[in-house]
Short mmCIF file of C-alpha atoms and ligand atoms in Angstrom, two decimals:
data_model
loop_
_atom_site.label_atom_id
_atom_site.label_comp_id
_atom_site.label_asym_id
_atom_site.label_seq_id
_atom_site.Cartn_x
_atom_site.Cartn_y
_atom_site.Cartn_z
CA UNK A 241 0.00 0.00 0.00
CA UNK A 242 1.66 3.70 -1.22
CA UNK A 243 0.81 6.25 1.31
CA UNK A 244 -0.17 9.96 0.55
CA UNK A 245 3.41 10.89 0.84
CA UNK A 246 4.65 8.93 -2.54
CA UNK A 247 1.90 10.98 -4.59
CA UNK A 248 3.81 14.34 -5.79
CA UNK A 249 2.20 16.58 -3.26
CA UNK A 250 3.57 19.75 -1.08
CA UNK A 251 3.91 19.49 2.49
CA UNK A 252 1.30 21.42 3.64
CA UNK A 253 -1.34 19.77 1.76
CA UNK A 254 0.06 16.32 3.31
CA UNK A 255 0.18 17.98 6.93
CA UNK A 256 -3.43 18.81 6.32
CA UNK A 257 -4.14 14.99 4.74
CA UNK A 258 -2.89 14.05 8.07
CA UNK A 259 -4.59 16.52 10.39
CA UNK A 260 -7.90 15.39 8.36
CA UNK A 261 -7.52 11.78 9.46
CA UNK A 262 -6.20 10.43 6.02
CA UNK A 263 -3.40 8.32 5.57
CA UNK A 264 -3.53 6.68 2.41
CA UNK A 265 -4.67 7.44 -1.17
CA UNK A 266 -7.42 4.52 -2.32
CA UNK A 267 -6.64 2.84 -5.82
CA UNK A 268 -8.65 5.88 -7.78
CA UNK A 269 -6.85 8.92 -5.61
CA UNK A 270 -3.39 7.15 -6.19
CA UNK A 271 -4.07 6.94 -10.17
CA UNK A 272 -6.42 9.85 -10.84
CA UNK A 273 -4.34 12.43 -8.62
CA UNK A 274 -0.92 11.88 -10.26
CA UNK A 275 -2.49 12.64 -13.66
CA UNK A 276 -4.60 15.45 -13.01
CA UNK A 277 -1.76 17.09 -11.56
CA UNK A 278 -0.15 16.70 -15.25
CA UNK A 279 -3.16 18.00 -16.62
CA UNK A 280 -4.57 15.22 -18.03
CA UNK A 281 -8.03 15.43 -19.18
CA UNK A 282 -9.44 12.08 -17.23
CA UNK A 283 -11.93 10.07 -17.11
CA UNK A 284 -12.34 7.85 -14.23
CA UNK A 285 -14.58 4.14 -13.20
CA UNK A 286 -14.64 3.89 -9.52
CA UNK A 287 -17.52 2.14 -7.46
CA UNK A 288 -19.23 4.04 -5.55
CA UNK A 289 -17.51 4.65 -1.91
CA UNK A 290 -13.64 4.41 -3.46
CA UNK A 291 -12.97 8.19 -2.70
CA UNK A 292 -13.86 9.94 -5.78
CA UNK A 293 -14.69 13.52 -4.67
CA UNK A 294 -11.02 13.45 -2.58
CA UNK A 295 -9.30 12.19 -6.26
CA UNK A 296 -10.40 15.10 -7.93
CA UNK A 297 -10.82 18.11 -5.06
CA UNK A 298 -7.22 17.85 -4.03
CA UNK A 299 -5.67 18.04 -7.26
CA UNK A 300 -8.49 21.12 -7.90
CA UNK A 301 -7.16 22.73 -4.54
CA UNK A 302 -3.42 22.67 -5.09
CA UNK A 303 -3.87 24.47 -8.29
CA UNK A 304 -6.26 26.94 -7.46
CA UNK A 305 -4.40 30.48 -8.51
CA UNK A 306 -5.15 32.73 -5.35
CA UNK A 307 -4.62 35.99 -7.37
CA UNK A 308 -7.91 34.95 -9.51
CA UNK A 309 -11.30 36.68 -9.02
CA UNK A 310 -13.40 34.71 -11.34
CA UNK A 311 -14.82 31.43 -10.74
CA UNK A 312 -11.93 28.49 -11.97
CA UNK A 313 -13.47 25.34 -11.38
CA UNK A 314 -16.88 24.21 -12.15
CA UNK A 315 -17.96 20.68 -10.70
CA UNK A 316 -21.39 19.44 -12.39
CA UNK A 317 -23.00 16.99 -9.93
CA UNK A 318 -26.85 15.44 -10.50
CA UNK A 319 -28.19 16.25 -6.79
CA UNK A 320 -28.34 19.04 -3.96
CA UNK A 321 -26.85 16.54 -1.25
CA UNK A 322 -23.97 15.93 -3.96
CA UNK A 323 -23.21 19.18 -4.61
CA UNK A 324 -23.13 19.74 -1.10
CA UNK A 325 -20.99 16.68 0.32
CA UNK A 326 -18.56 18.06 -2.51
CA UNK A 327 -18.73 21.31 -1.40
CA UNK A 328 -17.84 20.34 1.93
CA UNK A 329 -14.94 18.01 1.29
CA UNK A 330 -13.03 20.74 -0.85
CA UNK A 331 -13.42 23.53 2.05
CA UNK A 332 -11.74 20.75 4.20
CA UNK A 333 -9.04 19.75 1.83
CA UNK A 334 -8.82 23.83 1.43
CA UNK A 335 -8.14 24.91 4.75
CA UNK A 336 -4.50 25.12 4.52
CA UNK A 337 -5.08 28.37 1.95
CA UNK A 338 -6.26 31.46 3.17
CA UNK A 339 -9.05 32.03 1.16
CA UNK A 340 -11.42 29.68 -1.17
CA UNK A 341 -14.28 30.28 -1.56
CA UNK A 342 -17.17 27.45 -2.64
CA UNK A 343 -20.66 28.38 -3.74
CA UNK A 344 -23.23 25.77 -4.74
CA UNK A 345 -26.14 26.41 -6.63
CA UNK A 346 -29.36 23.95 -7.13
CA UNK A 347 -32.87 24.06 -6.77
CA UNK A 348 -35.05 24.60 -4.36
CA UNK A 349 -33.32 27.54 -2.73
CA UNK A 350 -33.87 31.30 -3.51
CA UNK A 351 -31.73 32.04 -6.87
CA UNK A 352 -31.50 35.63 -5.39
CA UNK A 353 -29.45 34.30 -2.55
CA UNK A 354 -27.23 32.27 -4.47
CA UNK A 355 -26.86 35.78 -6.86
CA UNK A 356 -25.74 37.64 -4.30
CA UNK A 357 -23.25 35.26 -3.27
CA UNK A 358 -22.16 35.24 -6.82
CA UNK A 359 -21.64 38.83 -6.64
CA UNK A 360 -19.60 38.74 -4.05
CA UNK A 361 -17.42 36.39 -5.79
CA UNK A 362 -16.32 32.46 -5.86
CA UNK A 363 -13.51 30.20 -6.91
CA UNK A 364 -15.61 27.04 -7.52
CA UNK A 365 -18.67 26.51 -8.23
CA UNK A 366 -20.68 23.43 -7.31
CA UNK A 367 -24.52 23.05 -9.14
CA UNK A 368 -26.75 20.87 -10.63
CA UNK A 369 -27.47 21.03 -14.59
CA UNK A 370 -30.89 22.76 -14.21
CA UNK A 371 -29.74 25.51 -11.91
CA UNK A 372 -25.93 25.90 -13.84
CA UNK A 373 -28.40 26.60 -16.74
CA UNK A 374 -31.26 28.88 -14.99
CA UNK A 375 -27.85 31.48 -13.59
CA UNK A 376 -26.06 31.02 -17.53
CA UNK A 377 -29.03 32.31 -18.78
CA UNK A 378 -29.70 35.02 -16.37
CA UNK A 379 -25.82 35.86 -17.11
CA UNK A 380 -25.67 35.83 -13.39
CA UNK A 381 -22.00 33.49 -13.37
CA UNK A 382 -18.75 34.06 -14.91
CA UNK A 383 -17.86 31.03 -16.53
CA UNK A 384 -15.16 32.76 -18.74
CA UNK A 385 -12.20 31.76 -16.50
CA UNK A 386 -12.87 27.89 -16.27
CA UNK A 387 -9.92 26.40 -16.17
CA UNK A 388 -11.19 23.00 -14.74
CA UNK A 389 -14.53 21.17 -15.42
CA UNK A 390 -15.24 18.08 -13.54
CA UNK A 391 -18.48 16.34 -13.87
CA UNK A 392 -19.08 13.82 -10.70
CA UNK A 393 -21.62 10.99 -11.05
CA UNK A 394 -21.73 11.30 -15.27
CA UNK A 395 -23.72 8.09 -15.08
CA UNK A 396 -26.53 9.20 -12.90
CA UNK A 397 -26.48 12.49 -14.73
CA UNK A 398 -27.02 10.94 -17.87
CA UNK A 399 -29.88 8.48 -15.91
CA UNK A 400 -31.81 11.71 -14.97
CA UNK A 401 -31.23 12.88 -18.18
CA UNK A 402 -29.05 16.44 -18.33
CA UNK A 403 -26.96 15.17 -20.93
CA UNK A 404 -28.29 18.15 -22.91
CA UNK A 405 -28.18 20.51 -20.20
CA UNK A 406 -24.64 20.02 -19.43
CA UNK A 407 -23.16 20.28 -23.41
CA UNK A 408 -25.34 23.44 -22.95
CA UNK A 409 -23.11 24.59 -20.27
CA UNK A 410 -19.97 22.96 -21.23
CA UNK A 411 -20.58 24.90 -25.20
CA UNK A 412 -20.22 28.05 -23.23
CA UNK A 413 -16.80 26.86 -21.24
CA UNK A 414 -13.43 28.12 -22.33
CA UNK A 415 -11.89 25.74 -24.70
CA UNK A 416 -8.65 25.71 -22.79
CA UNK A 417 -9.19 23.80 -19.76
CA UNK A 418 -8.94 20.46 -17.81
CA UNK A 419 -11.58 18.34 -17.68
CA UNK A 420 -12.72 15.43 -15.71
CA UNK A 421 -15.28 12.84 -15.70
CA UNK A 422 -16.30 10.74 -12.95
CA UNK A 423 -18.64 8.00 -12.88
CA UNK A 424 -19.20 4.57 -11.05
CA UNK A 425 -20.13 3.03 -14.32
CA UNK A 426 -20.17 3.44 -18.27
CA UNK A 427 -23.41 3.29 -19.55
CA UNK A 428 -23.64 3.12 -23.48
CA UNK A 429 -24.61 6.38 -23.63
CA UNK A 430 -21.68 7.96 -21.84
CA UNK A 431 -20.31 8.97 -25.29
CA UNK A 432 -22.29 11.31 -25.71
CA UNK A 433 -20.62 13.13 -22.98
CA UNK A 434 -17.17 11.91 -23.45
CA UNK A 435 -16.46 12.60 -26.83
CA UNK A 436 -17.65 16.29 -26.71
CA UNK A 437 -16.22 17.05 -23.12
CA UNK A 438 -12.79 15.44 -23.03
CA UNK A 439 -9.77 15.74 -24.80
CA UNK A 440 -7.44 12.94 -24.82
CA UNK A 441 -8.89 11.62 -21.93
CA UNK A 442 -6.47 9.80 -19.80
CA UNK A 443 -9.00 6.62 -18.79
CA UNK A 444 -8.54 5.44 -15.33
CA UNK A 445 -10.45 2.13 -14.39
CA UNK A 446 -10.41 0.62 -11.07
CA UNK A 447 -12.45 -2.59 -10.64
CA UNK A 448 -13.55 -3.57 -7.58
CA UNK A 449 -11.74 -6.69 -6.69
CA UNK A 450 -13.87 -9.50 -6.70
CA UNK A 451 -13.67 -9.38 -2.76
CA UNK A 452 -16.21 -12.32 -2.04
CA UNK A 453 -19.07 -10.07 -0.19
CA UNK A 454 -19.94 -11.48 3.15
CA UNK A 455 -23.55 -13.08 3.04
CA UNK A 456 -24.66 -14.89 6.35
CA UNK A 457 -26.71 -18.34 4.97
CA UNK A 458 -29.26 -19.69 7.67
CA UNK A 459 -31.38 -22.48 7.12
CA UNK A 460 -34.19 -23.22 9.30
CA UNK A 461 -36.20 -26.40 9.28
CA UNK A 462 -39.85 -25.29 9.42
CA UNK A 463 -43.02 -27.05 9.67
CA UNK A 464 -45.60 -24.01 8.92
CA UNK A 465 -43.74 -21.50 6.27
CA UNK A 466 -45.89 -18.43 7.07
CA UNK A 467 -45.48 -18.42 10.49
CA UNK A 468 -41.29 -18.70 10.05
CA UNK A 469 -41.71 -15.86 7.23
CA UNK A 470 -43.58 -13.77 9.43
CA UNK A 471 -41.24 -14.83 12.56
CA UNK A 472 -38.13 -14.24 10.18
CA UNK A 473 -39.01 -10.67 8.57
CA UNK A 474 -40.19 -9.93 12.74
CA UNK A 475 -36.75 -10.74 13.82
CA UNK A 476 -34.44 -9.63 11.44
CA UNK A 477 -36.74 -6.08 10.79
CA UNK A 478 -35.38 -5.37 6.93
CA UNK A 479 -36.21 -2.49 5.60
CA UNK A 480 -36.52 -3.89 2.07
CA UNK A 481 -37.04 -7.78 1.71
CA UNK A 482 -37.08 -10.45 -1.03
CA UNK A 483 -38.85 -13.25 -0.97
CA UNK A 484 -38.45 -16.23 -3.65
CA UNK A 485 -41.39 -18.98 -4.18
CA UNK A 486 -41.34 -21.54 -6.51
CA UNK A 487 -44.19 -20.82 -8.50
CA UNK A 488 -46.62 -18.26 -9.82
CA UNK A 489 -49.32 -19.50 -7.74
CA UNK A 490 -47.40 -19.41 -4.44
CA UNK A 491 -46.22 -15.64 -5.10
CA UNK A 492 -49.18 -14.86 -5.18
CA UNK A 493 -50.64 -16.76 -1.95
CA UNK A 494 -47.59 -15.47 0.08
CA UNK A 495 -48.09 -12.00 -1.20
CA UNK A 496 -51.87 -12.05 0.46
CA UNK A 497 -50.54 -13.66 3.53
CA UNK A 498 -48.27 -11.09 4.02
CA UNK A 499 -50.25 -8.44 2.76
CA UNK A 500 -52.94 -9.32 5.36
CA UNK A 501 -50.35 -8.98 8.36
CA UNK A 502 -50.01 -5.17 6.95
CA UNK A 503 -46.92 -5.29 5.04
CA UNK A 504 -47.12 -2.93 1.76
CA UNK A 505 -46.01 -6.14 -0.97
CA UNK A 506 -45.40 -6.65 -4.29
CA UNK A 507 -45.67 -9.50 -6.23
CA UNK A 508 -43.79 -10.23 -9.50
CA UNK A 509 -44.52 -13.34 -11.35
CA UNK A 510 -44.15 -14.11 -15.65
CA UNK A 511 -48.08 -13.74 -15.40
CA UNK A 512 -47.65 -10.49 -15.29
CA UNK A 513 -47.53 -7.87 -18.06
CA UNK A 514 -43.44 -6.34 -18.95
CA UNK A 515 -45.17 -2.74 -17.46
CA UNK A 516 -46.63 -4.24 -14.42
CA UNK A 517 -43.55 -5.82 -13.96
CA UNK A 518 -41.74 -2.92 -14.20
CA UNK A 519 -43.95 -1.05 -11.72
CA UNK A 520 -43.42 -3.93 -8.95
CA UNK A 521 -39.70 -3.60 -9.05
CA UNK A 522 -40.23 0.21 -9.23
CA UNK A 523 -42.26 0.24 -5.97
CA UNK A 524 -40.13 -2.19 -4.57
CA UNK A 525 -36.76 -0.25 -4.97
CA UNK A 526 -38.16 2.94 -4.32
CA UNK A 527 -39.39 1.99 -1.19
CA UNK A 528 -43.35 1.80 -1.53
CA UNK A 529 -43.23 -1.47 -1.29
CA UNK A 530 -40.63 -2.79 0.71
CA UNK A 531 -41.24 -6.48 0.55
CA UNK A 532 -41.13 -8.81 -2.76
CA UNK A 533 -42.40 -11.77 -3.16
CA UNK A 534 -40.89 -13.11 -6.71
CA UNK A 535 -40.29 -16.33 -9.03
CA UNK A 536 -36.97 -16.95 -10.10
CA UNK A 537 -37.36 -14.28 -12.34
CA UNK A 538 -36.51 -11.73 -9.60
CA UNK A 539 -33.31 -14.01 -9.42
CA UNK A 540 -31.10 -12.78 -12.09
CA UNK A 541 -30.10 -8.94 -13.05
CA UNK A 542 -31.93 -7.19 -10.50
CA UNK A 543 -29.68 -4.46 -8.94
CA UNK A 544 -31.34 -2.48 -6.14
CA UNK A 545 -28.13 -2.02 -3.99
CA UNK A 546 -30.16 -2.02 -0.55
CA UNK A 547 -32.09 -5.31 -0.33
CA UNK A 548 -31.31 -6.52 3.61
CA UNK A 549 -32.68 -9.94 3.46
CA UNK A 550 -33.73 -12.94 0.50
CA UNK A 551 -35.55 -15.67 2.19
CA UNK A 552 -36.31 -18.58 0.29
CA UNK A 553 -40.19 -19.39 0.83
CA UNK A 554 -39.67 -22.51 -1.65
CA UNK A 555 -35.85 -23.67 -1.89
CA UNK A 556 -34.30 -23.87 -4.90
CA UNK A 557 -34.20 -26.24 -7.70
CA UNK A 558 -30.62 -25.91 -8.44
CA UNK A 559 -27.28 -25.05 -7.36
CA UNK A 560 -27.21 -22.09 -9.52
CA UNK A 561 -30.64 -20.92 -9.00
CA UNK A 562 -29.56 -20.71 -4.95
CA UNK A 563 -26.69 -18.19 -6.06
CA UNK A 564 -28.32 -16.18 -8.36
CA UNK A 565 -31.27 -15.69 -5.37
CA UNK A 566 -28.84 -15.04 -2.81
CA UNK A 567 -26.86 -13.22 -4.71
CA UNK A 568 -29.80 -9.94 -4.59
CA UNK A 569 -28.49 -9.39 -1.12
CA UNK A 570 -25.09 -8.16 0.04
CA UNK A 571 -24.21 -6.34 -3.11
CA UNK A 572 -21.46 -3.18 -3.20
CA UNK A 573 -19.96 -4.45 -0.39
CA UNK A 574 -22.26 -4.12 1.45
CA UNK A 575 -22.81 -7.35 3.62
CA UNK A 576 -26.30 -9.27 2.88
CA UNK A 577 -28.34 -12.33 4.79
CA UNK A 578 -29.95 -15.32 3.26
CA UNK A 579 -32.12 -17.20 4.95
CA UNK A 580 -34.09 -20.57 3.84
CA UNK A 581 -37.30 -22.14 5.41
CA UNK A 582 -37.20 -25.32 4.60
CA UNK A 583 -40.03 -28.36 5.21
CA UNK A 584 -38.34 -31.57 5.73
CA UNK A 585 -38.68 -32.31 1.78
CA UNK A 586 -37.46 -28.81 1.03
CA UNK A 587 -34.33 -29.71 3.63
CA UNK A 588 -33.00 -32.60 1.91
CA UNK A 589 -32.99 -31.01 -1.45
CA UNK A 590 -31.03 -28.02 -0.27
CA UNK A 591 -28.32 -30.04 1.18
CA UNK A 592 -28.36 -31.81 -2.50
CA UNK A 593 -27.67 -28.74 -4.00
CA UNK A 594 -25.53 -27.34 -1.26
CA UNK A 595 -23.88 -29.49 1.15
CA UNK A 596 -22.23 -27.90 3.48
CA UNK A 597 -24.73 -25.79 4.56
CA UNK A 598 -26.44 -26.45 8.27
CA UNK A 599 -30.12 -26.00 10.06
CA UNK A 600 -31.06 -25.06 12.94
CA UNK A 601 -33.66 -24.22 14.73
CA UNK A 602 -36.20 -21.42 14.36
CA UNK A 603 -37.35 -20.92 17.78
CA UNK A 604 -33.54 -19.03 18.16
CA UNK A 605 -35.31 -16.05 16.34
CA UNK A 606 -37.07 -13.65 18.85
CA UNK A 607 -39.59 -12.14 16.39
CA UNK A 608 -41.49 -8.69 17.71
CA UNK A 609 -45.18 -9.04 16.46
CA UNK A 610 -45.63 -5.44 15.93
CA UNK A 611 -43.04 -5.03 12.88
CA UNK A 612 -44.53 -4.67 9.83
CA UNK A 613 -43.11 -3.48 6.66
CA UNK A 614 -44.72 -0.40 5.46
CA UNK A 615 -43.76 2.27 2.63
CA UNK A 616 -43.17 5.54 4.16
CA UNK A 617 -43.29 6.41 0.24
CA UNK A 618 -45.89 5.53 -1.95
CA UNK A 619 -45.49 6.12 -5.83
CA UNK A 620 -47.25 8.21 -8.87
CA UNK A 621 -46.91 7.46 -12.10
CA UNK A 622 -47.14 10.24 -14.94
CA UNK A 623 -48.40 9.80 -18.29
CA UNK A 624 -45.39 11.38 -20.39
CA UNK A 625 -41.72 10.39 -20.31
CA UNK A 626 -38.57 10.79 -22.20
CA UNK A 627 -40.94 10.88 -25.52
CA UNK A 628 -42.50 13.84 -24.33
CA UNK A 629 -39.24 15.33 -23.06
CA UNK A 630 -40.18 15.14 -19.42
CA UNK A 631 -36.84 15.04 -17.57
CA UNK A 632 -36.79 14.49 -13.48
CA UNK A 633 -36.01 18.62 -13.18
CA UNK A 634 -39.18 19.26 -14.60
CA UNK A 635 -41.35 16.90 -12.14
CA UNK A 636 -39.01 18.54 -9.06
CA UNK A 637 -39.64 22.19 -10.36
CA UNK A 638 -43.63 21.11 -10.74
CA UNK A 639 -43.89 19.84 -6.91
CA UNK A 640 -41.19 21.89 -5.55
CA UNK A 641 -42.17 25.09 -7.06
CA UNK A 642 -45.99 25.27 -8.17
CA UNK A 643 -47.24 22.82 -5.23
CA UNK A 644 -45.54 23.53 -2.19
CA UNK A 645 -43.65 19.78 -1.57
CA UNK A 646 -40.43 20.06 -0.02
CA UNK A 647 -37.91 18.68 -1.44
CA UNK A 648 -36.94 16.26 1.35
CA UNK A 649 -40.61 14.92 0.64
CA UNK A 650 -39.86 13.61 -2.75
CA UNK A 651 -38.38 9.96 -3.29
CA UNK A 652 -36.80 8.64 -6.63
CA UNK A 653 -38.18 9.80 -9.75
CA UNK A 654 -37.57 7.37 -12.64
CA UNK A 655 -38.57 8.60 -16.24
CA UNK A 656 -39.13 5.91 -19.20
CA UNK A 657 -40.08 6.51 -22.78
CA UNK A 658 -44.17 7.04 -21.99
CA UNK A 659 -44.33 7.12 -18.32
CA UNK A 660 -42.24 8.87 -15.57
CA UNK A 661 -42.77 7.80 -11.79
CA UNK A 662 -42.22 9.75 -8.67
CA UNK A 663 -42.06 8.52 -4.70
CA UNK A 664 -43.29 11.08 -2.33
CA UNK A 665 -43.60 10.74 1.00
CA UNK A 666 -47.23 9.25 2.09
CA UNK A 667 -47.66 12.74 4.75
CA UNK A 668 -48.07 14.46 1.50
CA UNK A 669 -49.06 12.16 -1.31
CA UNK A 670 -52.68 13.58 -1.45
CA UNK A 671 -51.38 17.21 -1.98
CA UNK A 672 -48.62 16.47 -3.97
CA UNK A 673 -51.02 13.84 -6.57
CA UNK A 674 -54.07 16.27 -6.62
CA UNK A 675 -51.53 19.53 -7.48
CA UNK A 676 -50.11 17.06 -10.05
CA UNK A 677 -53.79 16.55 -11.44
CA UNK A 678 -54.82 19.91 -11.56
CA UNK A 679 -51.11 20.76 -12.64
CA UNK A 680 -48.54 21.59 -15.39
CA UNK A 681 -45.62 19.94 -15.99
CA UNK A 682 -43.15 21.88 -18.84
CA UNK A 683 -46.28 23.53 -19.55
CA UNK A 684 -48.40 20.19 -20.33
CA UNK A 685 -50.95 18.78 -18.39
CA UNK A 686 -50.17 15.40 -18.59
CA UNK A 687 -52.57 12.54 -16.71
CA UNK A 688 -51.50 11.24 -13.17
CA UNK A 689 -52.00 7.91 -11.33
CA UNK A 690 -51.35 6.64 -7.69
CA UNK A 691 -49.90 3.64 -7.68
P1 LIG B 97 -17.32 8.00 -4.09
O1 LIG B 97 -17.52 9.39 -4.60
O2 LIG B 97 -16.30 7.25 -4.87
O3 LIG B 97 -18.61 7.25 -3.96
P2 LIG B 97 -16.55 9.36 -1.68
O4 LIG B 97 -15.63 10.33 -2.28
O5 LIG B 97 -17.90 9.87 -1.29
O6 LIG B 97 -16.72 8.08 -2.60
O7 LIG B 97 -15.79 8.73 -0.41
C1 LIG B 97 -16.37 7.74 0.41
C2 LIG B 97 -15.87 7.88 1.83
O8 LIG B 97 -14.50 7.53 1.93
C3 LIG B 97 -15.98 9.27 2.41
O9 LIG B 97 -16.51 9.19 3.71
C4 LIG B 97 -14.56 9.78 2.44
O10 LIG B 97 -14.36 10.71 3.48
C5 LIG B 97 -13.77 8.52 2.66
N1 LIG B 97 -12.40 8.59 2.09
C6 LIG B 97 -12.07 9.08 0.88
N2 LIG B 97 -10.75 8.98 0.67
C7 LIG B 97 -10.23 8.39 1.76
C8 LIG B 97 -8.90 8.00 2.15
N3 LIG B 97 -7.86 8.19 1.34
N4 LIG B 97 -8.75 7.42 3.36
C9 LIG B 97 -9.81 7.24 4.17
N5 LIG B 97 -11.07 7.58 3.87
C10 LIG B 97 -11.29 8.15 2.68
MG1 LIG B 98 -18.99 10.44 -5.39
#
């Protein structure tokens, strides 16, 4: 492992890396720092928690010119918490210089606020697309001193689609200057960024070692499955939950159980149509529905990042079929639980298909009979999507701005080609679904369901 003090940096900025509790560079900061400091354009793959924002503020601190009164770096990040965590990071890695000075500019706060502090002058600036472009057009920032562009999170950018709004932006940049693109993945359509932004991009990949992600297996011989589902979700108290069954008709009996206990549960099942599909997974990652209860068809390519638990209902056919359901939980590192309820059929075919696995008992669990899983979000879906040019900005600016929803009210918004979706918190569903109704959105009214 290098430490901080074989990357070409000055001693203060070390004595500060130090002060600030950081000892060594991770894989991205000991690649991407080296050659920003050359002045590489980059573009850098890094999963998410590897110490991006660190890889490219320090380099973006040590070269900030302190006889400058213009804005130098612009940082394009997709949300107000981003822009903020980034903000913070560089006024830590800045404290060592007398004087920088970080304004970030988004939505949902007064523009006239963030002009005056404008006016009184910045050396980075930290925004989101939408609001970047609101101030450009006002001609209320400077952007003709630039010298670095970074864009942080490029792939979630692109999801909530302001590709166009930052070449916008980046059209109106200095053609001299350093740029830098960030992102935990490539999507396919990251081109479209890349090929306009970056010159001679130096590309920077770090893969996440295949570090086997801890997933606890139990196994629990059962003799009435509900009652050791409901004992197993009252123990363990996930916050989201998937459930596998062996067939179509069993999702859908478990589902009722469940659904009869209180929990908020979807079902998804190949009986179902590709858009109701959709929707179930929808409500399920976004919270609404925090509990699944799928076929094998949940099994394979589902990435929601946070799923706590997969309990099998049914076991498994298969070896493979086991991995691919246990394999929902536990992923980016995070560390995941499998548990299987197993009737003494059920038992012996599990150890078939993976031997070295052991039961035990079920009356270890201490399950509290008042947990129940319930959305604290519930979901509307919007009758106009990336056909109709409806990007997530517009849906914010529509319940931010003309309804009165705060912004810490409103969940993921996920826009398709015909239909966007939005999760708001349930305290303000009816207001925020009847303002929709009665609403505009970019100037259309556009139909509105509750999920
Ligand atoms: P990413 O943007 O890649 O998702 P972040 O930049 O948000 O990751 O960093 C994740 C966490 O790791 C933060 O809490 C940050 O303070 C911490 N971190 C970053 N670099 C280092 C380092 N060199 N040593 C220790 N912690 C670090
Ligand atoms: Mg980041």
């Amino acid at each position: 492992m290098i430490s901080f003090k074989d990357l070409p940096l000055p001693s203060n900025v070390l004595d500060n890396l130090t002060s600030l509790g950081y000892k060594n560079p991770t894989p991205i900061q000991e690649e991407a720092i080296p050659a920003i400091l050359k002045g590489n354009d980059v573009i850098a793959k890094a999963k998410t928690g590897s110490g991006k924002t660190l890889a490219f503020s320090l380099p973006l601190v040590l070269k900030l010119d302190e006889a400058e009164h213009f804005p130098q770096a612009l940082i394009i990040a997709p949300t107000r918490e981003l822009c903020e965590q980034i903000s913070g990071e560089i006024q830590k890695l800045a404290r060592y210089k007398s004087d920088v000075k970080v304004i970030t500019l988004y939505g949902g706060t007064s523009l006239t606020k963030q002009v005056d502090s404008l006016e009184k002058g910045a050396d980075i600036l930290v925004g989101t697309p939408g609001r970047l472009l609101d101030h450009f057009s006002r001609e209320t920032i400077h952007l003709g001193q630039i010298k670095t562009l970074i864009l942080d999170e490029a792939d979630r950018m692109l999801d909530m689609g302001f590709a166009d709004d930052i070449l916008k932006i980046v059209s109106n940049l200095p053609k001299q200057r350093q740029s830098l693109l960030f992102s935990a993945t490539y999507p396919e359509n990251i081109d479209k960024l890349t090929k306009v932004i970056l010159k001679n991009p130096v590309e920077i990949k770090v893969e996440s070692k295949e570090k086997a992600v801890a997933i606890e297996e139990h196994v629990y011989k059962v003799t009435d499955k509900d009652k050791a589902l409901l004992a197993t979700l009252q123990h363990y108290q996930p916050s989201l939950a998937l459930v596998f069954c062996n067939t179509k008709v069993k999702t859908t009996e478990v589902s009722e159980m469940l659904h009869e206990k209180g929990f908020d549960v979807a079902t998804l099942n190949g009986d179902l149509e590709q858009y109701e599909r959709q929707e179930m997974l929808l409500q399920f990652a976004n919270g609404s529905l925090p509990v699944l209860v799928a076929t094998d068809l949940a099994a394979r390519g589902l990435d929601i990042e946070a799923i706590d638990i997969v309990i099998n209902y049914d076991t498994p056919m298969k070896t493979e079929d086991y991995t691919h359901r246990i394999g929902r939980t536990g992923r980016a590192d995070k560390s995941g639980l499998a548990v299987s309820l197993c009737d003494e059929y059920g038992l012996s075919k599990l150890f078939e298909i993976k031997p070295n696995l052991e039961s035990k008992n079920i009356d270890r669990l201490k399950p509290n009979k008042n947990f129940y899983m319930q959305g604290s979000v519930a979901t509307l879906c919007i009758d106009g999507g990336k056909k109709k040019k409806v990007r997530a900005g517009d849906i914010l600016g529509t319940l931010c701005k003309d309804i009165g929803i705060e912004n810490k009210h409103i969940g993921k918004i996920n826009i398709y080609a015909t239909h966007s979706y939005v999760a708001i918190d349930k305290s303000v569903i009816k207001k925020a679904f009847n303002g929709l109704k009665n609403g505009k959105i970019k100037g259309k009214k556009l139909r509105v369901w509750w999920l």
